Tab-separated table of C-alpha atoms in Angstrom:
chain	number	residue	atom	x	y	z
A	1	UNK	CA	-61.610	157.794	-35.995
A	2	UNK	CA	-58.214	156.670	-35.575
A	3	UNK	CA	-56.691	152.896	-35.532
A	4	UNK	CA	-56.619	152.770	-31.708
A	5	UNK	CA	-59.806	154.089	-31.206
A	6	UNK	CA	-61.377	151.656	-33.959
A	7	UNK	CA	-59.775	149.012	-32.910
A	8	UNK	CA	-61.239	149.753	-29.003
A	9	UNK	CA	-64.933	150.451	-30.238
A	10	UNK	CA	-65.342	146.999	-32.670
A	11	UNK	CA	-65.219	146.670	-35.972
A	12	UNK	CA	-68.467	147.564	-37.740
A	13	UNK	CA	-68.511	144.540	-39.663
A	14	UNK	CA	-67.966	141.871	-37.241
A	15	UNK	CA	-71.613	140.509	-34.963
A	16	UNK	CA	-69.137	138.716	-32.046
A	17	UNK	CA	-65.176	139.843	-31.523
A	18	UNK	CA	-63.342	137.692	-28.195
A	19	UNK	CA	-60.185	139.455	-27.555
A	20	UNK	CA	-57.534	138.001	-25.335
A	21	UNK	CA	-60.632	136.120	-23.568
A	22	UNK	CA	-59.699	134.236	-20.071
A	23	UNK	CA	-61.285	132.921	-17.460
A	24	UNK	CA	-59.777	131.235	-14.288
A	25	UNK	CA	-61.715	130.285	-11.584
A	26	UNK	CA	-59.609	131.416	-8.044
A	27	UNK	CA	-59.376	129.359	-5.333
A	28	UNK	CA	-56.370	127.823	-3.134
A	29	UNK	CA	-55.386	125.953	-6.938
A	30	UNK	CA	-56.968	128.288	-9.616
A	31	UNK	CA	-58.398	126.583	-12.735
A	32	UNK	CA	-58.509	128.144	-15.893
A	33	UNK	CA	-61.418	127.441	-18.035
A	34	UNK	CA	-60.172	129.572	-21.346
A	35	UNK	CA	-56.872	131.245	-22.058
A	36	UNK	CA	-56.513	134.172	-24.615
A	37	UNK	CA	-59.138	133.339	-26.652
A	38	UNK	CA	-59.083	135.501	-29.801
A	39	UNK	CA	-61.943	134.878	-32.257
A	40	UNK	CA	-63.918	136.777	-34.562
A	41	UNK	CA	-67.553	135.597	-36.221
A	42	UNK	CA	-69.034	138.062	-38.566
A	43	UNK	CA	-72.832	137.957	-39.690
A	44	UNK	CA	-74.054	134.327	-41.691
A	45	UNK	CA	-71.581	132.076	-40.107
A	46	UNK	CA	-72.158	128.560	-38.744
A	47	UNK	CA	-69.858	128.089	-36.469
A	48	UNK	CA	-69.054	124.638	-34.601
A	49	UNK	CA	-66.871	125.025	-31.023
A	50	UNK	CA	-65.296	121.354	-30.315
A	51	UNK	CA	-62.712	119.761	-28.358
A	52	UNK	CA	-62.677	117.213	-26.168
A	53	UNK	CA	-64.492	117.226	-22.520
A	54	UNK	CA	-63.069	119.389	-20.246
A	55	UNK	CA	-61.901	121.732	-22.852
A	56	UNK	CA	-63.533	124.500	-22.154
A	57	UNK	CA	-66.152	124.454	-25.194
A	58	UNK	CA	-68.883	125.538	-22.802
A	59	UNK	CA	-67.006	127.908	-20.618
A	60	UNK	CA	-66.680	129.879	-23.916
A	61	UNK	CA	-69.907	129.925	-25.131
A	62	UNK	CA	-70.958	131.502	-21.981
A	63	UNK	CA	-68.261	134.209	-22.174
A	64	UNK	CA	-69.307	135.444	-25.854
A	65	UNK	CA	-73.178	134.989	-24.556
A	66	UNK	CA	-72.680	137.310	-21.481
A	67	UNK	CA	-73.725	134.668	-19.283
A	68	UNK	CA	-70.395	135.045	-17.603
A	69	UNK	CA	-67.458	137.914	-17.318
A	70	UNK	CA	-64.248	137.007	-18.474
A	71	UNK	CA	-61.263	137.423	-15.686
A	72	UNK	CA	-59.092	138.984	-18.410
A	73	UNK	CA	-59.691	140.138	-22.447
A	74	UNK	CA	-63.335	141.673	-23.273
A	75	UNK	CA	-66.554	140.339	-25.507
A	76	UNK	CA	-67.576	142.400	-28.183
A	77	UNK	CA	-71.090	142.279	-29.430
A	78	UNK	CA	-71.934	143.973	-32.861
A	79	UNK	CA	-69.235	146.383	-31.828
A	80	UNK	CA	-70.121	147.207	-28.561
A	81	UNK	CA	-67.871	146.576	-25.478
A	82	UNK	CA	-69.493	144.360	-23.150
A	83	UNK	CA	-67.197	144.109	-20.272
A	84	UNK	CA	-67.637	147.579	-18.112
A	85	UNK	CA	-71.345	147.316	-18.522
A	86	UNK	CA	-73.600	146.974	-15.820
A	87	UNK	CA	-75.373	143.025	-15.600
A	88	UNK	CA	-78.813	145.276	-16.458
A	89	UNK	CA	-77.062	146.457	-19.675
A	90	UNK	CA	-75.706	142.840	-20.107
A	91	UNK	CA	-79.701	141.422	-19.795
A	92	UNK	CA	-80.608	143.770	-21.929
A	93	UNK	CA	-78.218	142.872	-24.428
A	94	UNK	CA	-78.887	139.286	-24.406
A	95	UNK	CA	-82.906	139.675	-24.657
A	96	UNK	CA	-82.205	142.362	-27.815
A	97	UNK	CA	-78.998	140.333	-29.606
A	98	UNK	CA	-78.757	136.594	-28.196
A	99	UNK	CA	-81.110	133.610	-27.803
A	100	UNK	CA	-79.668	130.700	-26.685
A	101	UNK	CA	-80.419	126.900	-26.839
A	102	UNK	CA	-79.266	124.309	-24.451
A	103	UNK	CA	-78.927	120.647	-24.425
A	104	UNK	CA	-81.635	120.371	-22.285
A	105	UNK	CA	-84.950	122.653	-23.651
A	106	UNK	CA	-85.540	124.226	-19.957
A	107	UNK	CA	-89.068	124.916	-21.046
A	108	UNK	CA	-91.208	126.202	-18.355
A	109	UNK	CA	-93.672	122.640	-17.300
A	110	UNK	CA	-96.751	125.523	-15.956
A	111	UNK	CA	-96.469	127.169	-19.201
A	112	UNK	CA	-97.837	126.057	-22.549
A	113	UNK	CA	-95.926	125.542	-25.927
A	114	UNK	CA	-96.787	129.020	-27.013
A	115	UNK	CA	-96.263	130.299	-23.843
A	116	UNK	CA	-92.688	129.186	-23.235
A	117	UNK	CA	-91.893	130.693	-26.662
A	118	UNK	CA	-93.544	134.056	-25.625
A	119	UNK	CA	-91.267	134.647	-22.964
A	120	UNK	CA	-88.443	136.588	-23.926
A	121	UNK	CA	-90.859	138.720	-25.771
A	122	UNK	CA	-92.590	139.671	-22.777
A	123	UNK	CA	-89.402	140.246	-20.719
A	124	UNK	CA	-88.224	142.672	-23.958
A	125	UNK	CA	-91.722	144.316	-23.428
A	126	UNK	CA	-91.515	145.973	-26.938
A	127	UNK	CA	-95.014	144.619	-28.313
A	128	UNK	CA	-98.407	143.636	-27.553
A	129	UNK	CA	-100.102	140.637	-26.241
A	130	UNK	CA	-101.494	140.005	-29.842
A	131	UNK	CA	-98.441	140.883	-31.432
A	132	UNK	CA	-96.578	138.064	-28.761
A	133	UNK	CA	-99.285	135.629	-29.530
A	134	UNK	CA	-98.954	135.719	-33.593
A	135	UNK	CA	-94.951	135.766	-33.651
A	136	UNK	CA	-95.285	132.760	-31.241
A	137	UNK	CA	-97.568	130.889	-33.520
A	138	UNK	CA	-95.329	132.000	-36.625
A	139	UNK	CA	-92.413	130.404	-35.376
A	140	UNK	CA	-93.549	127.137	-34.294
A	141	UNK	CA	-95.432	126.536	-37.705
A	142	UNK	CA	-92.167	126.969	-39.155
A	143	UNK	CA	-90.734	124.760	-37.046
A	144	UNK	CA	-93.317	122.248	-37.531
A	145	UNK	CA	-95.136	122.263	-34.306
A	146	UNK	CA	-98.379	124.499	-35.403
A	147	UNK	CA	-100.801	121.776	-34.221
A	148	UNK	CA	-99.025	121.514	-30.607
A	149	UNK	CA	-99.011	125.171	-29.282
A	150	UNK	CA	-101.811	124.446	-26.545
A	151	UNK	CA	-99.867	121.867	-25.174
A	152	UNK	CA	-97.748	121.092	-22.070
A	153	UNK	CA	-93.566	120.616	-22.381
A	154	UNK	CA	-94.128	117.091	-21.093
A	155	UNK	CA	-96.758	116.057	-23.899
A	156	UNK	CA	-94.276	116.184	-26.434
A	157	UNK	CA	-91.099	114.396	-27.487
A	158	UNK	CA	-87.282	115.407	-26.636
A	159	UNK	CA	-87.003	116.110	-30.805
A	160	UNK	CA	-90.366	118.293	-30.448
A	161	UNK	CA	-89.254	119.828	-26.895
A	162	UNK	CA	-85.937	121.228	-28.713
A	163	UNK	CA	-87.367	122.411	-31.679
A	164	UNK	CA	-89.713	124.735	-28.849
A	165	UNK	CA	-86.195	125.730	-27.647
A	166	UNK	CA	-85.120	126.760	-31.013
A	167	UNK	CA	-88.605	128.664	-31.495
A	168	UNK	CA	-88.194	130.758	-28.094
A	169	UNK	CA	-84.379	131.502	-28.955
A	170	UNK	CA	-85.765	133.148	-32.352
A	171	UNK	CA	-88.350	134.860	-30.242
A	172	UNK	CA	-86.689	138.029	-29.791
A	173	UNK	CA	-84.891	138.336	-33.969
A	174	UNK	CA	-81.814	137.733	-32.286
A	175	UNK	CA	-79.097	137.909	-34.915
A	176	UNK	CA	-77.082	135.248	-33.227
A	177	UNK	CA	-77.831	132.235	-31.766
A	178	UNK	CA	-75.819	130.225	-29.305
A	179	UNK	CA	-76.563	126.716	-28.846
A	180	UNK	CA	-74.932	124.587	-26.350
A	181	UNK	CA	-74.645	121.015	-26.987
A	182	UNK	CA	-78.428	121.288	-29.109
A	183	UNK	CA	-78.633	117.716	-30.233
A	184	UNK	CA	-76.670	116.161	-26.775
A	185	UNK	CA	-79.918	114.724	-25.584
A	186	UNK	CA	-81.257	113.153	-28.822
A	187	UNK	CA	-81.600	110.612	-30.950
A	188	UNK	CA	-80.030	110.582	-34.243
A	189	UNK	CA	-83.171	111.414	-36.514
A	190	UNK	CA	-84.200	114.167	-33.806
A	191	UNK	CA	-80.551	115.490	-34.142
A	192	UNK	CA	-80.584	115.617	-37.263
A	193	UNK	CA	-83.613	117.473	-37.320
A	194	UNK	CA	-82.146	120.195	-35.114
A	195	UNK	CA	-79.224	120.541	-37.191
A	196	UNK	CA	-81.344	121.457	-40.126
A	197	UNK	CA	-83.524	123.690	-38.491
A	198	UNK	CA	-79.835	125.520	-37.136
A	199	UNK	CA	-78.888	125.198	-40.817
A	200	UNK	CA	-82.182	126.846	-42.128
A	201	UNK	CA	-81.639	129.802	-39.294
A	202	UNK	CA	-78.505	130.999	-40.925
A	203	UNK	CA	-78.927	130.365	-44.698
A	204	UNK	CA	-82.341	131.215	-44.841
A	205	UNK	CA	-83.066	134.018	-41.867
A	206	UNK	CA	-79.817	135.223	-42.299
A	207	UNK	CA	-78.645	134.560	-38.745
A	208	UNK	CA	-75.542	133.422	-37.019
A	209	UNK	CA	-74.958	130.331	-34.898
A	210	UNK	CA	-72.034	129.395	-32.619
A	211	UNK	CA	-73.189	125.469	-31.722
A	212	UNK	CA	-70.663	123.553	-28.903
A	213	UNK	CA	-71.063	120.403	-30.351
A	214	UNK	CA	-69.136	116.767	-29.788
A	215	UNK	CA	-69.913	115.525	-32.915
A	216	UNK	CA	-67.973	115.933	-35.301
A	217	UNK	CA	-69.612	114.589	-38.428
A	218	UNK	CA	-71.576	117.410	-37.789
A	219	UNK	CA	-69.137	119.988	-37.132
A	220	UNK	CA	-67.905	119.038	-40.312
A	221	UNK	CA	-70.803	119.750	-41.794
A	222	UNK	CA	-71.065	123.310	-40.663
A	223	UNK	CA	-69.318	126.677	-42.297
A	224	UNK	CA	-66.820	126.959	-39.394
A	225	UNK	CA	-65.043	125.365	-36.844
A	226	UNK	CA	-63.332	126.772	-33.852
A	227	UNK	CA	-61.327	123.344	-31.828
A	228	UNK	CA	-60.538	124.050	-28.383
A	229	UNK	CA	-57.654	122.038	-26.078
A	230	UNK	CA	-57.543	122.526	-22.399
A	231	UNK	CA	-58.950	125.957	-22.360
A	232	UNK	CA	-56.734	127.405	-25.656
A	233	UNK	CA	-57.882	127.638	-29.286
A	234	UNK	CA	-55.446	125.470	-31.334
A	235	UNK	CA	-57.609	125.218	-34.953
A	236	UNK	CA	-59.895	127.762	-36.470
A	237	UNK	CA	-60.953	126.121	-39.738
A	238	UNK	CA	-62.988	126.931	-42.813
A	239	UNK	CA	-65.073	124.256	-44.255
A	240	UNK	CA	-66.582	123.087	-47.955
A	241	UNK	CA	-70.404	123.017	-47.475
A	242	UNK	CA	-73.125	122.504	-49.426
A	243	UNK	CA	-76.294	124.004	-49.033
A	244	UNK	CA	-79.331	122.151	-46.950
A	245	UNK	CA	-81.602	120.573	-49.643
């Protein structure tokens, strides 16, 4: 294969490639959300996205997770071009690749605990109802919440309610994980908490998560950080960590 073509098909190495990534919203005054992004996350990484409001921190999270189309540049995902494909390839490619948590859990209130996390397994439709039902139960006793699968969204704490999130994002073995503002809604123990648990998906499940996150104590904390200013990527720092005790 030769450099043009490799360079147009992804590099095998890399889970996420942004290249030249805008996104301007038209109207009589257009606003553009991102301009030229360029970034690059290969598998392992814990990657932080800050800046300050308005920055576009979100805008770009939902560019690399296909949950919008950029208006110039392209998303790669694990080396595949993303931005001719049809929004049925896209869906598919988010159920297969991507789980996503939000800073609010937008569990399902009809739907049980084990239920909500069962979800994106039965929209993949790739194993049984048994199959569903013990993956479901695997992941939320690892994430501590074993004894509460029969129960409701609204019988269990904001901490408890994102930790669900986290368990239905993993549904699917995703190997990357974007999480928009995770901890926004919580208290400091519970954010703490989810931080961990984010922590614990990379170094010990071997996944990779890109977290927009306003604090920075805990951006600082993490193996990467990408700092956005009115729509443009101005910092893309390495940090010292330590591993999670």
């Amino acid at each position: 294969m030769d450099e043009h073509a490799n360079r147009a098909a992804g590099h095998p190495d890399l889970l996420l490639e942004a290249r030249g990534v805008t996104r301007v919203l038209s109207g009589i005054v257009p606003v553009t959300l991102v301009a030229d992004i360029n970034l690059s996350v290969g598998p392992g990484e814990y990657v932080a996205i800050t800046g300050p409001s308005g920055s576009g921190k979100s805008s770009l999270l939902y560019l690399l997770g296909l949950l919008d189309r950029p208006s110039a540049g392209e998303v790669l995902i694990a080396g595949q071009r993303t931005q001719e494909m049809s929004e049925r390839d896209r869906a598919q490619m988010r159920l297969e690749t991507l789980g996503f948590v939000f800073q609010f859990h937008f569990l399902l209130p009809e739907f049980s605990i084990r239920e909500n996390v069962m979800i994106p397994m039965r929209r993949l439709a790739r194993v049984g109802e048994g199959a569903m039902r013990s993956r479901a139960d695997e992941l939320l006793d690892a994430l501590g919440l074993a004894d509460h699968r029969h129960k409701q969204p609204d019988q269990l704490s904001g901490g408890q309610r994102q930790r669900v999130a986290v368990a239905r994002a993993l549904a699917n073995e995703p190997p990357l994980i974007l999480a928009d503002e995770p901890t926004g809604s919580l208290d400091s123990k519970s954010s703490e908490q989810v931080f961990d648990i984010l922590r614990q998906i990379v170094e010990e499940r071997g996944k990779t998560v890109i977290a927009v996150t306003h604090d920075v104590e805990m951006a600082a904390r993490m193996h990467r950080g990408v700092h956005l200013v009115d729509g443009r990527l101005v910092s893309d720092e390495r940090f010292v960590t330590t591993p999670a005790a």
